[in-house]
């Protein structure tokens, strides 16, 4: 699921990629909120908060929103540069390497949490998570030609609503022209929700140890992809 890209992917491989990454993203997003009262992957909310603070002349309060949006964008830029370099060097497993990079950096955030004061660690954690979720979303977007997004659900909830409206208009006869897409979105939204619930519970019970668990799950996804890519050889 981290080797084939674009039109070479099947709906099943997209779903198998979407639900674990969306679950992890939901958990990390919730953990960031528990730690600092801010959602790391909610760029709509962060840009709105930035606009509010700028409009009210609250420049100091606008800085955290600037940091979150900038970190998310920097993560997306980093993923794009990494993937571009991998493609240039004909490295088939570059997407798996990108996910492994996310896992290693996430573990690094966990290590910092073991010795940094909480007052300092909270802002650093939520900003670091924004970077990593931007990296993850850009990686998934590029491997699936934007069919899968794992760190936010607004567009997917909208499309699910359209599908439901189509079904009601047709009096239950079908969900519209693209049932596979709606199934993918349903799985992704459900995984993001379940991950968020699990993230809140785990953060309250484990604190920053949650980051190591999430990093391990990402690594368990990435390593088989790297091994599979090596068996297949250059594209």
Short mmCIF file of C-alpha atoms in Angstrom, two decimals:
data_model
loop_
_atom_site.label_atom_id
_atom_site.label_comp_id
_atom_site.label_asym_id
_atom_site.label_seq_id
_atom_site.Cartn_x
_atom_site.Cartn_y
_atom_site.Cartn_z
CA UNK A 1 0.00 0.00 0.00
CA UNK A 2 3.06 2.29 0.20
CA UNK A 3 4.63 1.12 -3.06
CA UNK A 4 2.12 1.51 -5.89
CA UNK A 5 1.04 5.05 -6.67
CA UNK A 6 -1.52 6.99 -8.66
CA UNK A 7 -3.75 5.04 -11.01
CA UNK A 8 -1.86 1.80 -10.31
CA UNK A 9 -3.53 1.65 -6.90
CA UNK A 10 -6.76 -0.23 -6.19
CA UNK A 11 -9.65 1.02 -4.02
CA UNK A 12 -8.74 -1.64 -1.50
CA UNK A 13 -5.13 -0.46 -1.22
CA UNK A 14 -6.35 3.11 -0.74
CA UNK A 15 -8.61 2.01 2.12
CA UNK A 16 -5.85 -0.04 3.73
CA UNK A 17 -3.61 3.02 3.61
CA UNK A 18 -6.28 5.49 4.72
CA UNK A 19 -7.71 3.96 7.87
CA UNK A 20 -4.51 3.38 9.92
CA UNK A 21 -2.99 6.74 8.97
CA UNK A 22 -6.26 8.56 9.63
CA UNK A 23 -6.55 6.81 12.98
CA UNK A 24 -3.01 7.82 13.94
CA UNK A 25 -3.61 11.39 12.74
CA UNK A 26 -6.82 11.58 14.76
CA UNK A 27 -4.99 10.36 17.87
CA UNK A 28 -2.13 12.84 17.44
CA UNK A 29 -4.52 15.69 16.74
CA UNK A 30 -6.40 14.91 19.95
CA UNK A 31 -3.14 14.58 21.89
CA UNK A 32 -2.09 18.03 20.74
CA UNK A 33 -5.38 19.46 21.93
CA UNK A 34 -5.00 17.78 25.32
CA UNK A 35 -1.46 19.13 25.65
CA UNK A 36 -1.98 22.70 24.45
CA UNK A 37 -5.65 23.29 23.66
CA UNK A 38 -5.02 23.47 19.91
CA UNK A 39 -5.64 21.04 17.06
CA UNK A 40 -2.44 20.39 15.12
CA UNK A 41 -4.05 19.42 11.80
CA UNK A 42 -7.03 21.81 11.73
CA UNK A 43 -5.67 24.41 9.34
CA UNK A 44 -9.14 25.87 8.70
CA UNK A 45 -9.53 26.61 12.39
CA UNK A 46 -5.96 27.84 12.75
CA UNK A 47 -6.24 30.22 9.78
CA UNK A 48 -9.58 31.45 11.17
CA UNK A 49 -7.98 32.04 14.58
CA UNK A 50 -5.14 33.89 12.88
CA UNK A 51 -7.62 36.11 11.06
CA UNK A 52 -9.50 36.84 14.29
CA UNK A 53 -6.36 37.81 16.19
CA UNK A 54 -5.06 39.95 13.34
CA UNK A 55 -8.42 41.65 12.98
CA UNK A 56 -8.46 42.47 16.69
CA UNK A 57 -4.86 43.65 16.64
CA UNK A 58 -3.76 40.82 18.96
CA UNK A 59 -0.43 40.21 17.29
CA UNK A 60 1.08 38.21 20.16
CA UNK A 61 -1.90 35.84 20.19
CA UNK A 62 -1.63 35.44 16.42
CA UNK A 63 1.90 33.99 16.62
CA UNK A 64 0.89 30.44 17.69
CA UNK A 65 -1.53 30.20 14.76
CA UNK A 66 1.20 31.43 12.40
CA UNK A 67 3.55 28.78 13.80
CA UNK A 68 1.00 25.98 13.34
CA UNK A 69 0.11 26.91 9.78
CA UNK A 70 3.76 27.43 8.90
CA UNK A 71 4.76 24.09 10.44
CA UNK A 72 2.04 22.19 8.59
CA UNK A 73 3.09 23.79 5.31
CA UNK A 74 6.77 23.09 6.06
CA UNK A 75 5.89 19.43 6.60
CA UNK A 76 4.14 19.31 3.24
CA UNK A 77 7.12 21.00 1.56
CA UNK A 78 9.53 18.53 3.19
CA UNK A 79 7.50 15.54 2.03
CA UNK A 80 7.37 16.89 -1.50
CA UNK A 81 11.13 17.47 -1.60
CA UNK A 82 11.80 14.02 -0.15
CA UNK A 83 9.47 12.30 -2.62
CA UNK A 84 10.85 14.34 -5.51
CA UNK A 85 14.40 13.28 -4.61
CA UNK A 86 13.30 9.65 -4.35
CA UNK A 87 11.66 9.76 -7.75
CA UNK A 88 14.74 11.40 -9.25
CA UNK A 89 16.90 8.56 -7.93
CA UNK A 90 14.32 5.92 -8.95
CA UNK A 91 13.73 4.84 -5.35
CA UNK A 92 10.50 2.84 -5.49
CA UNK A 93 9.94 2.82 -1.72
CA UNK A 94 10.16 6.58 -1.23
CA UNK A 95 6.64 6.87 0.20
CA UNK A 96 7.43 4.24 2.80
CA UNK A 97 10.62 6.11 3.65
CA UNK A 98 8.54 9.26 4.12
CA UNK A 99 6.25 7.47 6.58
CA UNK A 100 9.32 6.06 8.37
CA UNK A 101 10.70 9.60 8.62
CA UNK A 102 7.45 10.66 10.29
CA UNK A 103 7.79 7.76 12.74
CA UNK A 104 11.38 8.65 13.68
CA UNK A 105 10.61 12.34 14.16
CA UNK A 106 7.54 11.47 16.22
CA UNK A 107 9.68 9.28 18.47
CA UNK A 108 12.05 12.23 18.79
CA UNK A 109 9.18 14.38 20.05
CA UNK A 110 8.45 11.69 22.60
CA UNK A 111 12.06 11.74 23.81
CA UNK A 112 11.88 15.51 24.28
CA UNK A 113 8.77 15.08 26.41
CA UNK A 114 10.70 12.96 28.88
CA UNK A 115 12.86 15.86 30.10
CA UNK A 116 11.42 19.19 28.91
CA UNK A 117 9.24 21.31 31.26
CA UNK A 118 5.54 20.96 30.44
CA UNK A 119 5.13 24.70 29.86
CA UNK A 120 7.74 24.55 27.10
CA UNK A 121 6.89 21.11 25.78
CA UNK A 122 3.21 21.83 25.05
CA UNK A 123 3.80 24.50 22.38
CA UNK A 124 6.71 22.51 20.92
CA UNK A 125 4.62 19.33 20.78
CA UNK A 126 1.64 20.85 19.00
CA UNK A 127 3.88 22.66 16.50
CA UNK A 128 5.93 19.52 15.86
CA UNK A 129 2.76 17.51 15.35
CA UNK A 130 1.57 20.08 12.81
CA UNK A 131 4.80 19.57 10.87
CA UNK A 132 4.48 15.78 10.97
CA UNK A 133 0.81 15.77 9.99
CA UNK A 134 1.59 18.10 7.10
CA UNK A 135 4.29 15.65 6.04
CA UNK A 136 1.88 12.72 6.33
CA UNK A 137 -0.93 14.42 4.42
CA UNK A 138 1.36 15.47 1.57
CA UNK A 139 2.78 11.94 1.33
CA UNK A 140 -0.64 10.32 1.15
CA UNK A 141 -1.95 12.95 -1.25
CA UNK A 142 0.87 12.31 -3.71
CA UNK A 143 0.84 8.52 -3.61
CA UNK A 144 -2.94 8.41 -4.24
CA UNK A 145 -3.31 11.36 -6.63
CA UNK A 146 -5.26 13.21 -3.91
CA UNK A 147 -7.88 10.48 -3.48
CA UNK A 148 -6.88 10.02 0.15
CA UNK A 149 -6.40 12.70 2.82
CA UNK A 150 -5.76 11.54 6.37
CA UNK A 151 -5.37 14.60 8.59
CA UNK A 152 -8.67 16.44 8.04
CA UNK A 153 -12.18 15.33 7.17
CA UNK A 154 -14.18 18.42 6.09
CA UNK A 155 -14.21 17.59 2.40
CA UNK A 156 -14.95 13.93 3.03
CA UNK A 157 -17.87 14.70 5.33
CA UNK A 158 -19.19 17.03 2.61
CA UNK A 159 -18.95 14.31 -0.03
CA UNK A 160 -20.60 11.80 2.27
CA UNK A 161 -23.44 14.28 2.72
CA UNK A 162 -23.73 14.64 -1.05
CA UNK A 163 -23.85 10.86 -1.37
CA UNK A 164 -26.55 10.63 1.28
CA UNK A 165 -28.53 13.38 -0.45
CA UNK A 166 -28.23 11.50 -3.73
CA UNK A 167 -29.47 8.35 -2.04
CA UNK A 168 -32.45 10.15 -0.51
CA UNK A 169 -33.27 11.80 -3.84
CA UNK A 170 -33.19 8.40 -5.53
CA UNK A 171 -35.24 6.90 -2.66
CA UNK A 172 -32.52 4.51 -1.65
CA UNK A 173 -31.53 3.35 -5.12
CA UNK A 174 -27.75 3.65 -4.98
CA UNK A 175 -25.29 6.06 -3.40
CA UNK A 176 -24.35 7.95 -6.54
CA UNK A 177 -21.88 7.36 -9.34
CA UNK A 178 -18.80 6.61 -7.19
CA UNK A 179 -19.62 4.19 -4.41
CA UNK A 180 -15.96 3.25 -3.88
CA UNK A 181 -15.02 6.85 -3.17
CA UNK A 182 -17.79 7.20 -0.60
CA UNK A 183 -16.76 3.93 1.03
CA UNK A 184 -13.18 5.23 1.24
CA UNK A 185 -14.34 8.49 2.80
CA UNK A 186 -16.57 6.70 5.30
CA UNK A 187 -13.70 4.47 6.43
CA UNK A 188 -11.35 7.46 6.73
CA UNK A 189 -13.76 9.61 8.75
CA UNK A 190 -14.61 6.72 11.06
CA UNK A 191 -10.92 5.97 11.61
CA UNK A 192 -10.12 9.62 12.33
CA UNK A 193 -12.96 9.73 14.88
CA UNK A 194 -11.95 6.47 16.55
CA UNK A 195 -8.32 7.56 16.60
CA UNK A 196 -9.27 10.84 18.24
CA UNK A 197 -11.19 9.07 21.01
CA UNK A 198 -8.30 6.66 21.56
CA UNK A 199 -5.83 9.56 21.53
CA UNK A 200 -7.64 11.42 24.31
CA UNK A 201 -7.84 8.31 26.48
CA UNK A 202 -4.22 7.35 25.79
CA UNK A 203 -2.85 10.86 26.39
CA UNK A 204 -4.58 11.09 29.76
CA UNK A 205 -3.30 7.65 30.75
CA UNK A 206 0.15 7.65 29.15
CA UNK A 207 1.09 11.23 28.35
CA UNK A 208 3.91 11.61 25.83
CA UNK A 209 4.36 7.80 25.79
CA UNK A 210 1.50 7.82 23.29
CA UNK A 211 3.92 9.28 20.75
CA UNK A 212 6.14 6.20 20.95
CA UNK A 213 3.15 3.93 20.36
CA UNK A 214 2.06 5.98 17.32
CA UNK A 215 5.64 6.01 16.01
CA UNK A 216 5.81 2.22 16.33
CA UNK A 217 2.58 1.83 14.35
CA UNK A 218 3.91 4.09 11.60
CA UNK A 219 7.14 2.12 11.48
CA UNK A 220 5.18 -1.15 11.22
CA UNK A 221 3.50 0.30 8.13
CA UNK A 222 6.68 1.68 6.58
CA UNK A 223 9.15 -1.18 7.02
CA UNK A 224 7.16 -3.81 5.05
CA UNK A 225 6.70 -1.22 2.30
CA UNK A 226 10.44 -0.62 2.12
CA UNK A 227 11.12 -4.37 2.02
CA UNK A 228 8.52 -4.89 -0.72
CA UNK A 229 9.96 -2.05 -2.78
CA UNK A 230 13.45 -3.53 -2.53
CA UNK A 231 12.19 -6.89 -3.77
CA UNK A 232 10.53 -5.22 -6.76
CA UNK A 233 13.61 -3.20 -7.66
CA UNK A 234 13.74 0.22 -9.42
CA UNK A 235 10.58 1.43 -11.20
#
